[in-house]
Amino acid sequence: MNQPKALVQDLSENEESYHSNKEKFEYLFKNMSTGVVYHAANGKIVSANPSAARILGLTMDQLLGKTSMDPRWKMIHEDGTQVDGTVHPSMIALKTGKKVGPVVRGVFHPEKDTYLWLQISAIPLFRAGSTSPFQVFVTFDDITDRVIAKKRYQSLFTNAQVALFRTGITDGKLYEINKHYAEMAGYSSIEECMANFNARKAWLVPDERLKLIYDLRENGHVSDFETQIVRKDGSVINILFSAAIYPNKGFIEGSIVDITKRKAAEDEITVAHQRLKTILDKMDALVYVADMETYEILFANHPLKNQVGEVEGKTCWKALHPEQDGPCDFCTNQKLFDENGNLSGVYRWEHFNSSVGKWYACQDMGITWTDDRIVKLEIATDINERKNSEAAILKNQVLSAMGEIAYGVAHDFNNSLQGIFGNLELASMENLSDDALKYIETAKSLASDAASRVKQLQFYGKKSNDPTNYISINICDVVNESIEQTRHLWKDESEKLGITIKVTASLIEDRFILGNQAELRSVFYNIIKNSIQAMPDGGIIDIKAKDDGNFISLTFSDTGIGMKEYVKQHVFRPFFSTKGFEQGKGLGLSIAYSIIREHKGELNIISTAVGKGSTFEIRLPLSTHQKPPLNKVTTKLNGNLNILWVDDEKSILNYGKVMLSQLGNRVEVALSAERALKLLEDHSYDLLITDIGMPGMNGWQLADQVKGKYPKMKIAVVTGWGDYISNQQKIKSGVSFLLGKPISKDEIQDIINSVITMKGNTLNI
């Protein structure tokens, strides 16, 4: 009794469940976004949901009863070829009884007048116990946007101008590549490359690929990873590798850019850049490159770094002109462009850099730097010596004119001194009181001192450079003379400035060399003067002499400011000076160096340090010939001479006539060379004494004529220009004696004695 009741209850519950599921299915069928159609066994559509009609652009009436064979579908494959109705997924499912899809097909949309792309699946339905489907359940979704995007991607992938790829992470197998990838790898087609090329094995350095994979796993992607791969033919190319990793899918995809040509060009540029840097570093000029907007120094050559230190990366006006508080007002950046903004070539200019105290000739130009920006290249050549030389030439022209004037004044002054000195000597020969003679001797001493000063003036104006004039010199006497000549500098001038400079000397007596006394005196003068200028606060100059056997060594030490290494290396160069042109032309030490070299000696700096003074050493070869002592006229030789004295100064002729007459000679005088020649025609003379500087015919011209007509006559020339006359000139004109004004009685007697001796007379004891 209970079983039927239970059966009825169960059937009742199943019916309720059926109706409930049916309602749910019908609701889902009507409202789902996926299109659904049912095809009967004959292929006709017997049922469809609203989404199917909407997607296909048909009404439900238009849709029902249609078959897949209807040509209005215009179904196509993804490649655009037509799909025959017999191979529609629904028809294949009805025929085979198997599920078909999902497949992608295109169908024509009548309202949109274009194709839609559908993803279609067909599932056959069977009745119980039947092996043939009675219906086909077909679902489809509109994937038009996805297909279009895929086609666009495929077009971009295929036509990209870089190599695109998808490869296995571990095995390097190619999943997908484009034509550029195949060509990069050295293959003529994608198919050949896919079949033969392995991305993992192609890496020249396998460890670099391992690093790439590590970076990809860490970051998910890499950009511009530079490496090298081996192509089909074995050649190696440089690439930039950019990719993303998909670990779950087991592949890497990305792009490769062949940078082989770029690398070669970069290498060439690098080599050329390095070659240029090498050339610029070896130039004897200062070179730098600076950004014209930021003023940053991008490059500086070694000479510039040696002078101002490391400046690359610094602002040019701060590094090169520290006295500036902003961009230089003389900056040439704007001068490197024309009115149209184009580079205008080389701009040349000269500039005095006050921070280093030097003149430079600058050549500025705009160039393209390695990163394609326009920058300024400046090449600055040190023209300090040229500028000093130009200033020296200009000043020397003035000094030369002044020297000529001073030289002429000295000549006239010597003539005046001769009159003063001569008359004092004549007065001393008179019968005067002892006091009067003492006054006369004092006046003569002062006149002699004045004559000595004039000779120094003449020496610095003009001096002989004739090495045949070298005589045996007591070198330490010359040093002492130079100390005295510089006394006004180290004593008088220093005392005016309120400082004390002391000169000490430890010399050796009777050390003789062969040389030009005037030239050596100028050397010692310049070295002492240089030491004085190096002691602005006072100090000591110590001079020592040492006999080394074959050489005498003279050292000049001071306690001055000393020299930097750069100054020490250049101090003997012409026109080099650290004192500025107003204090010196930079010639003194260079001339001193040349003079010592001409004397077969050496001039060196043996020690110097900033703040500790300097020591100069002069080494000169000793001579075996000692200078003979001057003969003093203590006796008078027998014999009276016939003497003709020629001078254009009456006071000198008067002195000469009286002096020679008192010495027991017969004297005639002439105010000109022309008058002297007339007297020579009528009289015979033993000795001709003539001034050199006379109007009309000068003393040398007169001597030349006398030598030719009267070869036995002895000639003495007198000059107010100083006694720097070459032996060649004396021999050429037949001159036996040279007298420098003012002339003393003893010098005249010495010449008379020599002439008497030459004539064969004997001493009167």
GROMACS .gro file of C-alpha atoms in nm, residues 440-588:
model
  149
  440ILE     CA    1  14.371  11.944  -0.753
  441GLU     CA    2  14.421  11.571  -0.683
  442THR     CA    3  14.079  11.556  -0.519
  443ALA     CA    4  13.922  11.722  -0.824
  444LYS     CA    5  14.109  11.481  -1.054
  445SER     CA    6  13.980  11.184  -0.851
  446LEU     CA    7  13.625  11.312  -0.882
  447ALA     CA    8  13.675  11.361  -1.256
  448SER     CA    9  13.810  11.006  -1.284
  449ASP     CA   10  13.504  10.873  -1.100
  450ALA     CA   11  13.279  11.066  -1.337
  451ALA     CA   12  13.472  10.923  -1.632
  452SER     CA   13  13.422  10.572  -1.491
  453ARG     CA   14  13.045  10.630  -1.468
  454VAL     CA   15  13.039  10.752  -1.825
  455LYS     CA   16  13.223  10.439  -1.940
  456GLN     CA   17  12.962  10.224  -1.765
  457LEU     CA   18  12.689  10.419  -1.942
  458GLN     CA   19  12.865  10.366  -2.276
  459PHE     CA   20  12.912   9.997  -2.205
  460TYR     CA   21  12.538   9.941  -2.146
  461GLY     CA   22  12.457  10.144  -2.455
  462LYS     CA   23  12.701   9.963  -2.686
  463LYS     CA   24  12.953   9.693  -2.628
  464SER     CA   25  13.188   9.489  -2.839
  465ASN     CA   26  13.095   9.131  -2.924
  466ASP     CA   27  13.426   9.051  -3.088
  467PRO     CA   28  13.573   8.735  -2.928
  468THR     CA   29  13.917   8.833  -3.053
  469ASN     CA   30  13.905   9.106  -2.789
  470TYR     CA   31  13.918   8.846  -2.512
  471ILE     CA   32  14.201   8.925  -2.275
  472SER     CA   33  14.327   8.777  -1.952
  473ILE     CA   34  14.095   8.901  -1.675
  474ASN     CA   35  14.110   8.870  -1.300
  475ILE     CA   36  13.754   8.744  -1.273
  476CYS     CA   37  13.705   8.827  -0.906
  477ASP     CA   38  13.799   9.189  -0.978
  478VAL     CA   39  13.513   9.198  -1.228
  479VAL     CA   40  13.276   9.059  -0.963
  480ASN     CA   41  13.382   9.332  -0.724
  481GLU     CA   42  13.332   9.596  -0.991
  482SER     CA   43  12.978   9.460  -1.053
  483ILE     CA   44  12.899   9.475  -0.681
  484GLU     CA   45  13.001   9.840  -0.684
  485GLN     CA   46  12.802   9.909  -1.001
  486THR     CA   47  12.486   9.771  -0.837
  487ARG     CA   48  12.541   9.953  -0.506
  488HIS     CA   49  12.280  10.213  -0.596
  489LEU     CA   50  12.026   9.928  -0.625
  490TRP     CA   51  12.101   9.716  -0.321
  491LYS     CA   52  12.195  10.006  -0.093
  492ASP     CA   53  12.066  10.345  -0.205
  493GLU     CA   54  11.734  10.241  -0.360
  494SER     CA   55  11.666   9.980  -0.088
  495GLU     CA   56  11.725  10.232   0.188
  496LYS     CA   57  11.476  10.466   0.022
  497LEU     CA   58  11.220  10.182   0.041
  498GLY     CA   59  11.300  10.119   0.406
  499ILE     CA   60  11.450   9.774   0.355
  500THR     CA   61  11.797   9.634   0.403
  501ILE     CA   62  11.983   9.425   0.148
  502LYS     CA   63  12.331   9.306   0.237
  503VAL     CA   64  12.586   9.179  -0.016
  504THR     CA   65  12.864   8.951   0.110
  505ALA     CA   66  13.148   8.814  -0.102
  506SER     CA   67  13.403   8.537  -0.039
  507LEU     CA   68  13.629   8.557  -0.344
  508ILE     CA   69  13.971   8.425  -0.447
  509GLU     CA   70  14.255   8.653  -0.557
  510ASP     CA   71  14.438   8.621  -0.888
  511ARG     CA   72  14.212   8.382  -1.079
  512PHE     CA   73  14.234   8.470  -1.447
  513ILE     CA   74  14.015   8.380  -1.745
  514LEU     CA   75  14.014   8.482  -2.111
  515GLY     CA   76  13.710   8.695  -2.180
  516ASN     CA   77  13.539   9.020  -2.250
  517GLN     CA   78  13.540   9.216  -1.927
  518ALA     CA   79  13.244   9.435  -2.022
  519GLU     CA   80  13.025   9.137  -2.117
  520LEU     CA   81  13.105   8.947  -1.797
  521ARG     CA   82  13.039   9.257  -1.592
  522SER     CA   83  12.691   9.277  -1.749
  523VAL     CA   84  12.630   8.910  -1.655
  524PHE     CA   85  12.715   8.966  -1.291
  525TYR     CA   86  12.520   9.291  -1.288
  526ASN     CA   87  12.204   9.119  -1.416
  527ILE     CA   88  12.227   8.829  -1.171
  528ILE     CA   89  12.275   9.062  -0.875
  529LYS     CA   90  11.991   9.283  -0.999
  530ASN     CA   91  11.768   8.976  -1.039
  531SER     CA   92  11.841   8.874  -0.678
  532ILE     CA   93  11.764   9.226  -0.553
  533GLN     CA   94  11.425   9.221  -0.729
  534ALA     CA   95  11.354   8.878  -0.573
  535MET     CA   96  11.386   9.026  -0.221
  536PRO     CA   97  11.109   9.289  -0.190
  537ASP     CA   98  11.136   9.273   0.189
  538GLY     CA   99  11.516   9.276   0.200
  539GLY     CA  100  11.764   8.996   0.254
  540ILE     CA  101  12.117   8.878   0.182
  541ILE     CA  102  12.305   8.818  -0.142
  542ASP     CA  103  12.604   8.591  -0.084
  543ILE     CA  104  12.869   8.552  -0.356
  544LYS     CA  105  13.132   8.279  -0.332
  545ALA     CA  106  13.422   8.171  -0.554
  546LYS     CA  107  13.573   7.824  -0.571
  547ASP     CA  108  13.872   7.702  -0.773
  548ASP     CA  109  13.785   7.361  -0.922
  549GLY     CA  110  14.124   7.323  -1.093
  550ASN     CA  111  14.035   7.386  -1.457
  551PHE     CA  112  13.734   7.601  -1.377
  552ILE     CA  113  13.641   7.876  -1.137
  553SER     CA  114  13.294   7.841  -0.987
  554LEU     CA  115  13.101   8.155  -0.884
  555THR     CA  116  12.777   8.113  -0.687
  556PHE     CA  117  12.522   8.390  -0.632
  557SER     CA  118  12.275   8.302  -0.354
  558ASP     CA  119  11.985   8.511  -0.230
  559THR     CA  120  11.722   8.476   0.041
  560GLY     CA  121  11.441   8.589  -0.186
  561ILE     CA  122  11.105   8.449  -0.295
  562GLY     CA  123  11.254   8.163  -0.500
  563MET     CA  124  11.107   8.015  -0.817
  564LYS     CA  125  10.837   7.768  -0.910
  565GLU     CA  126  10.943   7.475  -1.128
  566TYR     CA  127  10.776   7.628  -1.434
  567VAL     CA  128  10.969   7.953  -1.386
  568LYS     CA  129  11.295   7.763  -1.334
  569GLN     CA  130  11.249   7.579  -1.665
  570HIS     CA  131  11.185   7.900  -1.860
  571VAL     CA  132  11.396   8.164  -1.684
  572PHE     CA  133  11.675   8.161  -1.946
  573ARG     CA  134  11.431   8.193  -2.239
  574PRO     CA  135  11.425   8.532  -2.419
  575PHE     CA  136  11.145   8.766  -2.311
  576PHE     CA  137  11.039   8.538  -2.026
  577SER     CA  138  10.960   8.744  -1.718
  578THR     CA  139  10.753   8.706  -1.402
  579LYS     CA  140  10.786   9.072  -1.312
  580GLY     CA  141  10.579   9.222  -1.593
  581PHE     CA  142  10.718   9.428  -1.878
  582GLU     CA  143  10.734   9.745  -1.670
  583GLN     CA  144  11.006   9.592  -1.447
  584GLY     CA  145  11.196   9.403  -1.714
  585LYS     CA  146  11.199   9.291  -2.074
  586GLY     CA  147  11.287   8.933  -1.985
  587LEU     CA  148  11.621   8.963  -2.165
  588GLY     CA  149  11.878   8.998  -1.885
   0.00000   0.00000   0.00000
